[in-house]
Amino acid sequence: MEYLKISGETKLQGEVEISGAKNAALPLIAATILAKNEISICNMPNVVDINTFLKLIDMLGGSFKKEEKCIKIDTSKINKTTATYDIVKTMRASILVLGPLLARFGHCEVSLPGGCAIGQRPVDLHLKALEQMGAKITINHGYIEATAPNGLKGAKIVFDKVTVGGTENTVMAAALADGVTTIINAAKEPEVQQLCQVIKDAGVLIEGIGTSTLIVHGTNKKLLHIKDFDVIPDRIEAGTYMCAAAITNSKLKIKNVIPIHLEAVISKLEEMNFEILQDETSVTIMPTDEIKPVNIITTEYPGFPTDMQAQFMALATQAKGVSTIDERLFENRFMHVSELLRLGADIHLNGNIATINGTVNELFGTDVMATDLRASSALVLAALVAKGETSIHRIYHLDRGYEDLEGKLSKIGATVVRDKE
Ligand code: UD1
């Protein structure tokens, strides 16, 4: 297994290019199942989760070709409808093939994802929405078996909770359904917006993109002609590099971003006393005299993203004062706390609220373990300021979602080495 060795007390400088958004690319690859043509998707991030999803497309009978930052995907010959456990267990987002496979073929079998490091993460809302559209769903031997012999019908879906994946699955199913589907309490994340826009550009009328009510006019099983497109920039990768600049109190330009997608993150960094300069496609974070503490509540977009919570916790260890982070989306997303404690942080957990005392603690490098994707990035950030060297083990979590992390960090002045255990 590989691990990262990071030297601390670093200053960063220069510019970093942000890759395409993993969380936008995954549902967009799933959406190619709705198409009859080959689609070229550019600005594709080179991360493990994308390769896993492409493997799933291949297992279903589709094909893909990689060309630099673009991937051509052809699902016209898909002849299997089962997403097996061995693939779903490595990547929960595989559940996103459920809606499109069911809508196109009238049946499919997708392994239940089970729990994961950040909590139980059920898919009941995905299933309920598809049932309301006429699907018959049973769970057999750990598999979701879904059928819709007469096709899916447009329906009114009211989500009990805002769910990103649930909204995406429902939109994709609704695109090929017979009639109009209205999704109330839909997710508004930029990744959901891009999925809707790509499907709309393929001729499916979708009203309300970017709002909490989506109205999808289905094609009644007519496959789509999806046009080539670029994946939007990764707002979480961008936010992580902003935190890397902030925690090392360095000036850093973050390029190839959509600043409006970063508003909640920018606003919290401003509260922490950082100046952020913006233009159309980049943000530049400036050093500060004093890092101020912050109070954060994670919520749905456009609020503060749960995927940035761990990175801000690392940053809060350097603030002059006491910060709080209230995690409202996932019940167990504090696995990074015990690892940050190993680095010397002063953090107290009370249920879903973490209190971070930044006044007294210097961090010291040691061995720590990555537990999930974003938790791992918090450890990388902490390692950049810790005294001495930090070794971060189990970095396969980082490789799932950060393209060329050590290459990008080295280019801006960090000392990061990947080694084998
Ligand atoms: C997506 C993101 C993930 C991010 C999360 C929240 C991808 C590939 N992943 O995950 O990085 O942290 O959004 O912004 O885009 N829920 C249910 N029942 C369901 C579905 C969800 O109870 O059927 C709950 C979840 O347990 C969680 C909340 O709803 O508490 C939000 O989850 P959801 O938005 O669905 O997250 P994902 O789509 O899995």
Tab-separated table of C-alpha atoms and ligand atoms in Angstrom:
chain	number	residue	atom	x	y	z
A	1	MET	CA	0.000	0.000	0.000
A	2	GLU	CA	1.163	3.522	-0.693
A	3	TYR	CA	1.474	6.397	1.733
A	4	LEU	CA	2.338	10.100	1.567
A	5	LYS	CA	5.208	11.724	3.441
A	6	ILE	CA	4.681	15.454	3.921
A	7	SER	CA	7.138	17.930	5.429
A	8	GLY	CA	5.462	20.575	7.547
A	9	GLU	CA	5.870	24.312	8.224
A	10	THR	CA	5.558	24.940	4.485
A	11	LYS	CA	4.726	28.106	2.587
A	12	LEU	CA	2.900	27.704	-0.707
A	13	GLN	CA	3.084	29.981	-3.715
A	14	GLY	CA	2.060	30.314	-7.322
A	15	GLU	CA	-0.935	28.865	-9.111
A	16	VAL	CA	-2.846	25.607	-9.091
A	17	GLU	CA	-5.134	24.304	-11.887
A	18	ILE	CA	-8.351	22.690	-10.734
A	19	SER	CA	-9.547	19.504	-12.478
A	20	GLY	CA	-13.056	18.567	-13.554
A	21	ALA	CA	-15.528	17.715	-10.781
A	22	LYS	CA	-15.623	14.035	-9.865
A	23	ASN	CA	-19.125	14.409	-8.442
A	24	ALA	CA	-20.356	15.983	-11.688
A	25	ALA	CA	-18.572	13.466	-13.907
A	26	LEU	CA	-19.983	10.356	-12.183
A	27	PRO	CA	-23.693	11.066	-12.820
A	28	LEU	CA	-22.807	12.367	-16.286
A	29	ILE	CA	-21.168	9.043	-17.159
A	30	ALA	CA	-24.307	7.307	-15.843
A	31	ALA	CA	-26.395	9.588	-18.083
A	32	THR	CA	-24.618	8.265	-21.187
A	33	ILE	CA	-26.763	5.127	-20.675
A	34	LEU	CA	-29.708	7.273	-21.814
A	35	ALA	CA	-28.014	8.007	-25.151
A	36	LYS	CA	-27.880	6.257	-28.503
A	37	ASN	CA	-24.684	8.026	-29.646
A	38	GLU	CA	-21.003	8.105	-28.692
A	39	ILE	CA	-20.302	11.108	-26.431
A	40	SER	CA	-16.990	12.860	-25.872
A	41	ILE	CA	-16.718	14.237	-22.336
A	42	CYS	CA	-13.788	16.595	-21.733
A	43	ASN	CA	-12.192	18.061	-18.573
A	44	MET	CA	-12.613	14.601	-17.090
A	45	PRO	CA	-10.701	14.249	-13.804
A	46	ASN	CA	-8.099	11.495	-13.756
A	47	VAL	CA	-9.114	9.897	-10.449
A	48	VAL	CA	-9.832	6.347	-9.342
A	49	ASP	CA	-13.610	6.783	-8.934
A	50	ILE	CA	-13.948	7.763	-12.596
A	51	ASN	CA	-11.977	4.702	-13.685
A	52	THR	CA	-14.191	2.535	-11.485
A	53	PHE	CA	-17.332	3.987	-13.096
A	54	LEU	CA	-15.892	3.412	-16.577
A	55	LYS	CA	-15.180	-0.185	-15.593
A	56	LEU	CA	-18.841	-0.512	-14.651
A	57	ILE	CA	-19.897	0.857	-18.067
A	58	ASP	CA	-17.563	-1.711	-19.644
A	59	MET	CA	-19.028	-4.550	-17.535
A	60	LEU	CA	-22.513	-3.571	-18.735
A	61	GLY	CA	-21.363	-3.961	-22.359
A	62	GLY	CA	-20.610	-0.313	-23.166
A	63	SER	CA	-17.207	0.947	-24.289
A	64	PHE	CA	-14.933	3.931	-23.751
A	65	LYS	CA	-11.762	5.466	-25.198
A	66	LYS	CA	-9.457	7.786	-23.276
A	67	GLU	CA	-7.849	10.700	-25.101
A	68	GLU	CA	-5.896	13.082	-22.850
A	69	LYS	CA	-8.510	14.951	-20.758
A	70	CYS	CA	-11.432	13.594	-22.797
A	71	ILE	CA	-13.214	10.273	-22.707
A	72	LYS	CA	-15.454	8.986	-25.496
A	73	ILE	CA	-18.224	6.789	-24.159
A	74	ASP	CA	-20.507	4.591	-26.237
A	75	THR	CA	-23.329	2.803	-24.427
A	76	SER	CA	-25.300	1.849	-27.541
A	77	LYS	CA	-24.297	-1.818	-27.171
A	78	ILE	CA	-25.050	-2.223	-23.468
A	79	ASN	CA	-26.482	-5.734	-23.089
A	80	LYS	CA	-26.231	-6.352	-19.336
A	81	THR	CA	-28.191	-4.687	-16.581
A	82	THR	CA	-26.459	-5.854	-13.390
A	83	ALA	CA	-24.160	-3.667	-11.279
A	84	THR	CA	-22.408	-6.276	-9.155
A	85	TYR	CA	-21.383	-6.037	-5.500
A	86	ASP	CA	-17.636	-6.062	-6.189
A	87	ILE	CA	-17.935	-2.765	-8.053
A	88	VAL	CA	-20.667	-1.083	-5.973
A	89	LYS	CA	-18.812	-1.814	-2.719
A	90	THR	CA	-15.788	0.163	-3.930
A	91	MET	CA	-17.887	3.109	-5.094
A	92	ARG	CA	-21.331	3.980	-3.765
A	93	ALA	CA	-21.998	6.273	-6.718
A	94	SER	CA	-22.561	3.110	-8.804
A	95	ILE	CA	-26.148	3.388	-7.565
A	96	LEU	CA	-26.483	6.127	-10.220
A	97	VAL	CA	-26.905	3.497	-12.952
A	98	LEU	CA	-30.197	2.399	-11.359
A	99	GLY	CA	-32.397	5.153	-12.840
A	100	PRO	CA	-30.974	5.154	-16.380
A	101	LEU	CA	-30.766	1.325	-16.705
A	102	LEU	CA	-34.329	0.889	-15.467
A	103	ALA	CA	-35.643	3.641	-17.738
A	104	ARG	CA	-33.901	2.224	-20.834
A	105	PHE	CA	-34.270	-1.532	-20.355
A	106	GLY	CA	-37.319	-1.838	-18.076
A	107	HIS	CA	-35.349	-3.857	-15.543
A	108	CYS	CA	-32.007	-3.896	-13.725
A	109	GLU	CA	-30.243	-5.304	-10.694
A	110	VAL	CA	-27.935	-3.112	-8.623
A	111	SER	CA	-26.147	-4.278	-5.510
A	112	LEU	CA	-27.186	-2.413	-2.356
A	113	PRO	CA	-24.274	-0.141	-1.452
A	114	GLY	CA	-24.411	-0.768	2.306
A	115	GLY	CA	-22.914	1.643	4.832
A	116	CYS	CA	-19.654	3.519	4.505
A	117	ALA	CA	-17.109	5.317	6.636
A	118	ILE	CA	-19.239	8.455	6.964
A	119	GLY	CA	-22.461	6.794	8.027
A	120	GLN	CA	-25.365	4.571	7.096
A	121	ARG	CA	-26.194	6.346	3.799
A	122	PRO	CA	-29.435	4.622	2.781
A	123	VAL	CA	-30.861	4.754	-0.768
A	124	ASP	CA	-34.521	4.540	0.278
A	125	LEU	CA	-35.356	7.894	-1.315
A	126	HIS	CA	-33.967	6.786	-4.700
A	127	LEU	CA	-36.120	3.647	-4.537
A	128	LYS	CA	-39.274	5.411	-3.367
A	129	ALA	CA	-39.060	7.928	-6.220
A	130	LEU	CA	-38.685	5.160	-8.820
A	131	GLU	CA	-41.609	3.258	-7.264
A	132	GLN	CA	-43.740	6.381	-7.552
A	133	MET	CA	-42.860	6.330	-11.254
A	134	GLY	CA	-44.210	2.804	-11.558
A	135	ALA	CA	-41.175	0.624	-10.774
A	136	LYS	CA	-41.576	-2.599	-8.828
A	137	ILE	CA	-38.634	-2.974	-6.482
A	138	THR	CA	-37.589	-5.927	-4.364
A	139	ILE	CA	-34.425	-6.533	-2.395
A	140	ASN	CA	-33.055	-10.046	-2.942
A	141	HIS	CA	-29.750	-11.390	-1.643
A	142	GLY	CA	-28.370	-7.859	-1.219
A	143	TYR	CA	-29.463	-6.708	-4.678
A	144	ILE	CA	-32.029	-4.088	-5.648
A	145	GLU	CA	-34.114	-5.770	-8.331
A	146	ALA	CA	-36.132	-3.196	-10.217
A	147	THR	CA	-38.599	-3.782	-13.023
A	148	ALA	CA	-40.925	-1.566	-15.012
A	149	PRO	CA	-42.362	-3.860	-17.685
A	150	ASN	CA	-44.601	-1.114	-19.049
A	151	GLY	CA	-41.969	1.605	-18.733
A	152	LEU	CA	-41.762	4.380	-16.170
A	153	LYS	CA	-44.519	6.998	-15.938
A	154	GLY	CA	-44.130	10.655	-15.052
A	155	ALA	CA	-45.081	11.342	-11.427
A	156	LYS	CA	-44.970	13.949	-8.685
A	157	ILE	CA	-42.064	13.181	-6.342
A	158	VAL	CA	-41.663	15.055	-3.069
A	159	PHE	CA	-38.312	14.234	-1.473
A	160	ASP	CA	-38.446	14.028	2.336
A	161	LYS	CA	-34.785	15.112	2.395
A	162	VAL	CA	-32.660	16.888	-0.157
A	163	THR	CA	-30.635	14.147	-1.812
A	164	VAL	CA	-28.048	14.769	-4.513
A	165	GLY	CA	-27.857	11.189	-5.802
A	166	GLY	CA	-31.614	10.653	-5.368
A	167	THR	CA	-32.365	13.747	-7.462
A	168	GLU	CA	-29.861	12.652	-10.117
A	169	ASN	CA	-31.260	9.120	-10.378
A	170	THR	CA	-34.810	10.465	-10.613
A	171	VAL	CA	-33.957	13.063	-13.275
A	172	MET	CA	-32.263	10.391	-15.414
A	173	ALA	CA	-35.199	7.996	-15.014
A	174	ALA	CA	-37.676	10.807	-15.738
A	175	ALA	CA	-35.825	11.742	-18.947
A	176	LEU	CA	-36.975	8.511	-20.640
A	177	ALA	CA	-40.287	8.157	-18.745
A	178	ASP	CA	-43.719	8.560	-20.299
A	179	GLY	CA	-45.054	12.002	-19.270
A	180	VAL	CA	-44.009	14.759	-16.920
A	181	THR	CA	-42.172	14.204	-13.638
A	182	THR	CA	-42.166	16.978	-11.054
A	183	ILE	CA	-39.459	16.715	-8.403
A	184	ILE	CA	-40.108	18.828	-5.328
A	185	ASN	CA	-37.357	19.488	-2.775
A	186	ALA	CA	-34.772	18.629	-5.442
A	187	ALA	CA	-31.046	19.123	-4.853
A	188	LYS	CA	-29.609	22.330	-6.367
A	189	GLU	CA	-25.903	21.436	-6.331
A	190	PRO	CA	-23.916	22.603	-9.398
A	191	GLU	CA	-23.297	18.927	-10.241
A	192	VAL	CA	-27.078	18.305	-10.379
A	193	GLN	CA	-27.483	21.452	-12.460
A	194	GLN	CA	-24.926	20.267	-15.011
A	195	LEU	CA	-26.568	16.855	-15.290
A	196	CYS	CA	-29.927	18.542	-15.967
A	197	GLN	CA	-28.363	20.931	-18.480
A	198	VAL	CA	-26.669	18.132	-20.452
A	199	ILE	CA	-29.954	16.175	-20.593
A	200	LYS	CA	-31.810	19.350	-21.573
A	201	ASP	CA	-29.283	20.044	-24.351
A	202	ALA	CA	-30.102	16.539	-25.611
A	203	GLY	CA	-33.685	17.686	-26.215
A	204	VAL	CA	-35.461	16.756	-22.950
A	205	LEU	CA	-37.396	19.745	-21.671
A	206	ILE	CA	-36.342	20.335	-18.051
A	207	GLU	CA	-37.744	23.333	-16.205
A	208	GLY	CA	-36.441	24.776	-12.946
A	209	ILE	CA	-32.745	23.851	-13.261
A	210	GLY	CA	-30.914	25.171	-10.188
A	211	THR	CA	-34.144	25.469	-8.169
A	212	SER	CA	-35.729	23.036	-5.731
A	213	THR	CA	-38.519	22.156	-8.191
A	214	LEU	CA	-37.522	20.317	-11.341
A	215	ILE	CA	-40.030	19.489	-14.066
A	216	VAL	CA	-38.830	16.848	-16.521
A	217	HIS	CA	-40.764	16.104	-19.718
A	218	GLY	CA	-39.895	12.486	-20.546
A	219	THR	CA	-39.326	11.095	-24.061
A	220	ASN	CA	-41.262	7.840	-23.497
A	221	LYS	CA	-38.237	5.576	-24.019
A	222	LYS	CA	-36.838	7.454	-27.013
A	223	LEU	CA	-33.062	7.373	-26.471
A	224	LEU	CA	-31.272	10.728	-26.420
A	225	HIS	CA	-28.615	12.259	-28.621
A	226	ILE	CA	-26.301	13.743	-25.979
A	227	LYS	CA	-23.911	16.430	-27.261
A	228	ASP	CA	-20.200	16.530	-26.347
A	229	PHE	CA	-19.466	18.677	-23.294
A	230	ASP	CA	-16.868	19.656	-20.635
A	231	VAL	CA	-17.238	18.669	-16.977
A	232	ILE	CA	-17.518	21.680	-14.637
A	233	PRO	CA	-14.536	22.428	-12.347
A	234	ASP	CA	-14.350	20.623	-9.007
A	235	ARG	CA	-15.505	23.073	-6.325
A	236	ILE	CA	-14.371	20.734	-3.543
A	237	GLU	CA	-10.865	20.343	-4.962
A	238	ALA	CA	-10.757	24.148	-5.356
A	239	GLY	CA	-11.942	24.645	-1.770
A	240	THR	CA	-9.325	22.188	-0.531
A	241	TYR	CA	-6.500	24.168	-2.213
A	242	MET	CA	-7.955	27.382	-0.793
A	243	CYS	CA	-7.687	25.788	2.646
A	244	ALA	CA	-4.118	24.666	1.844
A	245	ALA	CA	-3.234	28.304	1.156
A	246	ALA	CA	-5.106	29.477	4.264
A	247	ILE	CA	-3.594	26.955	6.686
A	248	THR	CA	-0.056	27.795	5.493
A	249	ASN	CA	-1.013	31.496	5.356
A	250	SER	CA	0.236	31.788	1.779
A	251	LYS	CA	-0.847	33.628	-1.334
A	252	LEU	CA	-2.211	31.190	-3.922
A	253	LYS	CA	-4.086	31.564	-7.194
A	254	ILE	CA	-6.613	28.827	-7.879
A	255	LYS	CA	-7.368	28.595	-11.592
A	256	ASN	CA	-10.127	27.010	-13.674
A	257	VAL	CA	-12.915	27.489	-11.131
A	258	ILE	CA	-16.449	28.884	-11.205
A	259	PRO	CA	-16.255	31.353	-8.282
A	260	ILE	CA	-20.033	31.416	-7.725
A	261	HIS	CA	-19.870	27.688	-6.851
A	262	LEU	CA	-17.420	28.586	-4.076
A	263	GLU	CA	-19.494	31.311	-2.426
A	264	ALA	CA	-20.099	29.537	0.899
A	265	VAL	CA	-16.427	28.557	1.175
A	266	ILE	CA	-15.221	32.049	0.224
A	267	SER	CA	-17.580	33.610	2.745
A	268	LYS	CA	-16.254	31.408	5.601
A	269	LEU	CA	-12.639	32.161	4.624
A	270	GLU	CA	-13.500	35.874	4.677
A	271	GLU	CA	-14.987	35.435	8.166
A	272	MET	CA	-11.647	33.874	9.102
A	273	ASN	CA	-10.009	37.126	7.978
A	274	PHE	CA	-8.648	36.087	4.573
A	275	GLU	CA	-8.968	38.368	1.583
A	276	ILE	CA	-10.091	36.573	-1.576
A	277	LEU	CA	-9.668	38.182	-4.985
A	278	GLN	CA	-11.885	36.881	-7.758
A	279	ASP	CA	-12.114	37.082	-11.502
A	280	GLU	CA	-14.249	35.079	-13.908
A	281	THR	CA	-12.334	31.796	-13.695
A	282	SER	CA	-9.969	32.095	-10.749
A	283	VAL	CA	-9.767	33.034	-7.091
A	284	THR	CA	-6.666	34.236	-5.270
A	285	ILE	CA	-6.357	33.887	-1.529
A	286	MET	CA	-4.129	36.335	0.339
A	287	PRO	CA	-2.266	35.783	3.637
A	288	THR	CA	-3.646	37.364	6.818
A	289	ASP	CA	-2.267	38.926	10.065
A	290	GLU	CA	-4.446	36.728	12.216
A	291	ILE	CA	-6.640	33.717	11.430
A	292	LYS	CA	-9.994	34.231	13.176
A	293	PRO	CA	-12.175	31.375	14.465
A	294	VAL	CA	-15.350	30.430	12.616
A	295	ASN	CA	-18.686	28.690	13.192
A	296	ILE	CA	-19.859	26.367	10.426
A	297	ILE	CA	-23.059	24.425	9.844
A	298	THR	CA	-22.976	22.014	6.904
A	299	THR	CA	-26.018	22.033	4.695
A	300	GLU	CA	-27.194	21.620	1.113
A	301	TYR	CA	-25.998	23.864	-1.709
A	302	PRO	CA	-25.809	26.854	-1.776
A	303	GLY	CA	-24.971	26.466	1.934
A	304	PHE	CA	-21.652	25.241	3.312
A	305	PRO	CA	-20.773	21.807	1.821
A	306	THR	CA	-20.266	18.793	4.068
A	307	ASP	CA	-17.441	17.797	1.691
A	308	MET	CA	-15.437	20.853	2.934
A	309	GLN	CA	-16.042	20.307	6.640
A	310	ALA	CA	-12.925	18.243	7.401
A	311	GLN	CA	-10.621	20.698	5.594
A	312	PHE	CA	-12.033	23.637	7.600
A	313	MET	CA	-11.537	21.665	10.788
A	314	ALA	CA	-7.831	21.342	9.981
A	315	LEU	CA	-7.730	25.070	9.229
A	316	ALA	CA	-9.556	25.929	12.481
A	317	THR	CA	-6.687	24.361	14.459
A	318	GLN	CA	-4.640	27.399	13.359
A	319	ALA	CA	-7.248	30.062	14.239
A	320	LYS	CA	-6.822	32.350	17.244
A	321	GLY	CA	-9.846	31.216	19.218
A	322	VAL	CA	-12.512	28.564	19.406
A	323	SER	CA	-14.361	27.403	16.283
A	324	THR	CA	-17.343	25.083	15.941
A	325	ILE	CA	-18.432	22.769	13.153
A	326	ASP	CA	-21.958	21.381	13.194
A	327	GLU	CA	-22.287	18.450	10.752
A	328	ARG	CA	-25.939	18.182	9.735
A	329	LEU	CA	-25.845	15.853	6.711
A	330	PHE	CA	-23.979	12.735	7.796
A	331	GLU	CA	-24.135	11.152	11.244
A	332	ASN	CA	-20.570	9.868	11.386
A	333	ARG	CA	-18.415	12.267	9.459
A	334	PHE	CA	-15.824	13.007	12.139
A	335	MET	CA	-13.390	10.152	11.609
A	336	HIS	CA	-10.648	12.717	10.939
A	337	VAL	CA	-10.960	14.088	14.497
A	338	SER	CA	-9.013	11.277	16.154
A	339	GLU	CA	-6.285	11.554	13.524
A	340	LEU	CA	-6.063	15.345	13.967
A	341	LEU	CA	-5.752	14.697	17.730
A	342	ARG	CA	-2.746	12.491	16.970
A	343	LEU	CA	-1.173	15.520	15.296
A	344	GLY	CA	-1.746	17.517	18.493
A	345	ALA	CA	-5.019	19.328	17.756
A	346	ASP	CA	-7.412	20.272	20.585
A	347	ILE	CA	-10.857	19.159	19.368
A	348	HIS	CA	-13.895	18.091	21.383
A	349	LEU	CA	-16.823	16.223	19.945
A	350	ASN	CA	-20.340	16.442	21.272
A	351	GLY	CA	-22.729	14.539	19.004
A	352	ASN	CA	-22.631	16.251	15.633
A	353	ILE	CA	-20.779	19.308	16.894
A	354	ALA	CA	-16.999	19.603	16.958
A	355	THR	CA	-15.360	22.364	18.970
A	356	ILE	CA	-11.855	23.233	17.826
A	357	ASN	CA	-9.606	25.193	20.136
A	358	GLY	CA	-6.944	26.808	18.005
A	359	THR	CA	-5.369	29.023	20.659
A	360	VAL	CA	-2.953	26.665	22.330
A	361	ASN	CA	-1.942	24.027	19.884
A	362	GLU	CA	0.914	23.599	17.555
A	363	LEU	CA	0.645	20.514	15.395
A	364	PHE	CA	3.458	17.963	15.265
A	365	GLY	CA	4.048	15.501	12.433
A	366	THR	CA	3.437	11.814	13.071
A	367	ASP	CA	1.784	8.775	11.425
A	368	VAL	CA	-1.923	9.146	10.647
A	369	MET	CA	-4.478	7.144	8.734
A	370	ALA	CA	-6.820	8.323	6.006
A	371	THR	CA	-10.391	7.152	6.656
A	372	ASP	CA	-12.443	8.647	3.837
A	373	LEU	CA	-11.862	10.919	0.905
A	374	ARG	CA	-12.354	14.349	2.460
A	375	ALA	CA	-11.080	13.318	5.900
A	376	SER	CA	-7.812	12.406	4.189
A	377	SER	CA	-7.476	15.842	2.648
A	378	ALA	CA	-7.808	17.389	6.134
A	379	LEU	CA	-4.786	15.341	7.206
A	380	VAL	CA	-2.799	16.570	4.199
A	381	LEU	CA	-3.639	20.167	5.141
A	382	ALA	CA	-2.696	19.654	8.785
A	383	ALA	CA	0.570	18.017	7.701
A	384	LEU	CA	1.498	21.144	5.709
A	385	VAL	CA	1.689	23.201	8.935
A	386	ALA	CA	2.731	20.552	11.451
A	387	LYS	CA	6.288	20.638	12.798
A	388	GLY	CA	8.334	17.826	11.250
A	389	GLU	CA	7.181	15.064	8.954
A	390	THR	CA	3.745	13.445	8.716
A	391	SER	CA	3.101	10.078	7.064
A	392	ILE	CA	-0.453	9.595	5.837
A	393	HIS	CA	-1.376	5.952	5.349
A	394	ARG	CA	-4.214	4.404	3.307
A	395	ILE	CA	-4.083	7.168	0.732
A	396	TYR	CA	-6.177	5.169	-1.730
A	397	HIS	CA	-9.014	7.262	-0.265
A	398	LEU	CA	-7.339	10.435	-1.590
A	399	ASP	CA	-6.725	8.863	-4.989
A	400	ARG	CA	-10.466	8.325	-5.386
A	401	GLY	CA	-11.074	12.048	-5.724
A	402	TYR	CA	-7.934	14.209	-5.978
A	403	GLU	CA	-6.119	14.243	-9.317
A	404	ASP	CA	-2.319	14.236	-9.001
A	405	LEU	CA	-2.435	15.592	-5.452
A	406	GLU	CA	1.281	15.355	-4.780
A	407	GLY	CA	2.166	16.733	-8.228
A	408	LYS	CA	-0.083	19.764	-7.756
A	409	LEU	CA	1.119	20.361	-4.172
A	410	SER	CA	4.787	19.992	-5.127
A	411	LYS	CA	4.339	22.511	-7.938
A	412	ILE	CA	3.184	25.140	-5.421
A	413	GLY	CA	6.044	24.516	-3.006
A	414	ALA	CA	5.059	21.649	-0.711
A	415	THR	CA	7.401	18.749	-0.003
A	416	VAL	CA	5.281	15.664	-0.616
A	417	VAL	CA	6.539	12.206	-1.481
A	418	ARG	CA	4.563	9.056	-2.301
A	419	ASP	CA	6.175	5.895	-1.042
A	420	LYS	CA	5.337	2.198	-0.534
A	421	GLU	CA	4.734	0.759	2.964
B	1	UD1	C1	-23.373	13.326	-2.714
B	1	UD1	C2	-21.879	13.485	-2.958
B	1	UD1	C3	-21.121	13.528	-1.638
B	1	UD1	C4	-21.695	14.613	-0.731
B	1	UD1	C5	-23.213	14.453	-0.596
B	1	UD1	C6	-23.863	15.601	0.165
B	1	UD1	C7	-21.566	12.382	-5.085
B	1	UD1	C8	-21.007	11.217	-5.844
B	1	UD1	N1	-21.421	12.358	-3.759
B	1	UD1	O1	-23.557	12.073	-2.065
B	1	UD1	O2	-19.749	13.792	-1.919
B	1	UD1	O3	-21.112	14.523	0.550
B	1	UD1	O4	-23.824	14.402	-1.898
B	1	UD1	O5	-23.593	16.808	-0.447
B	1	UD1	O6	-22.096	13.321	-5.670
B	1	UD1	N2	-30.284	10.037	2.275
B	1	UD1	C9	-31.285	9.211	2.724
B	1	UD1	N3	-31.882	8.391	1.817
B	1	UD1	C10	-31.534	8.362	0.501
B	1	UD1	C11	-30.505	9.216	0.044
B	1	UD1	C12	-29.892	10.048	0.963
B	1	UD1	O7	-31.628	9.215	3.894
B	1	UD1	O8	-32.125	7.596	-0.266
B	1	UD1	C13	-29.591	10.935	3.239
B	1	UD1	C14	-28.101	10.626	3.385
B	1	UD1	O9	-27.858	9.575	4.308
B	1	UD1	C15	-27.557	11.959	3.843
B	1	UD1	C16	-28.445	12.964	3.082
B	1	UD1	O10	-29.618	12.256	2.713
B	1	UD1	O11	-27.776	12.120	5.223
B	1	UD1	C17	-27.806	13.566	1.847
B	1	UD1	O12	-27.286	12.526	1.046
B	1	UD1	P1	-27.160	12.647	-0.536
B	1	UD1	O13	-27.344	14.076	-0.944
B	1	UD1	O14	-28.043	11.632	-1.175
B	1	UD1	O15	-25.637	12.253	-0.773
B	1	UD1	P2	-25.023	11.434	-1.972
B	1	UD1	O16	-25.758	11.702	-3.232
B	1	UD1	O17	-24.822	10.016	-1.544
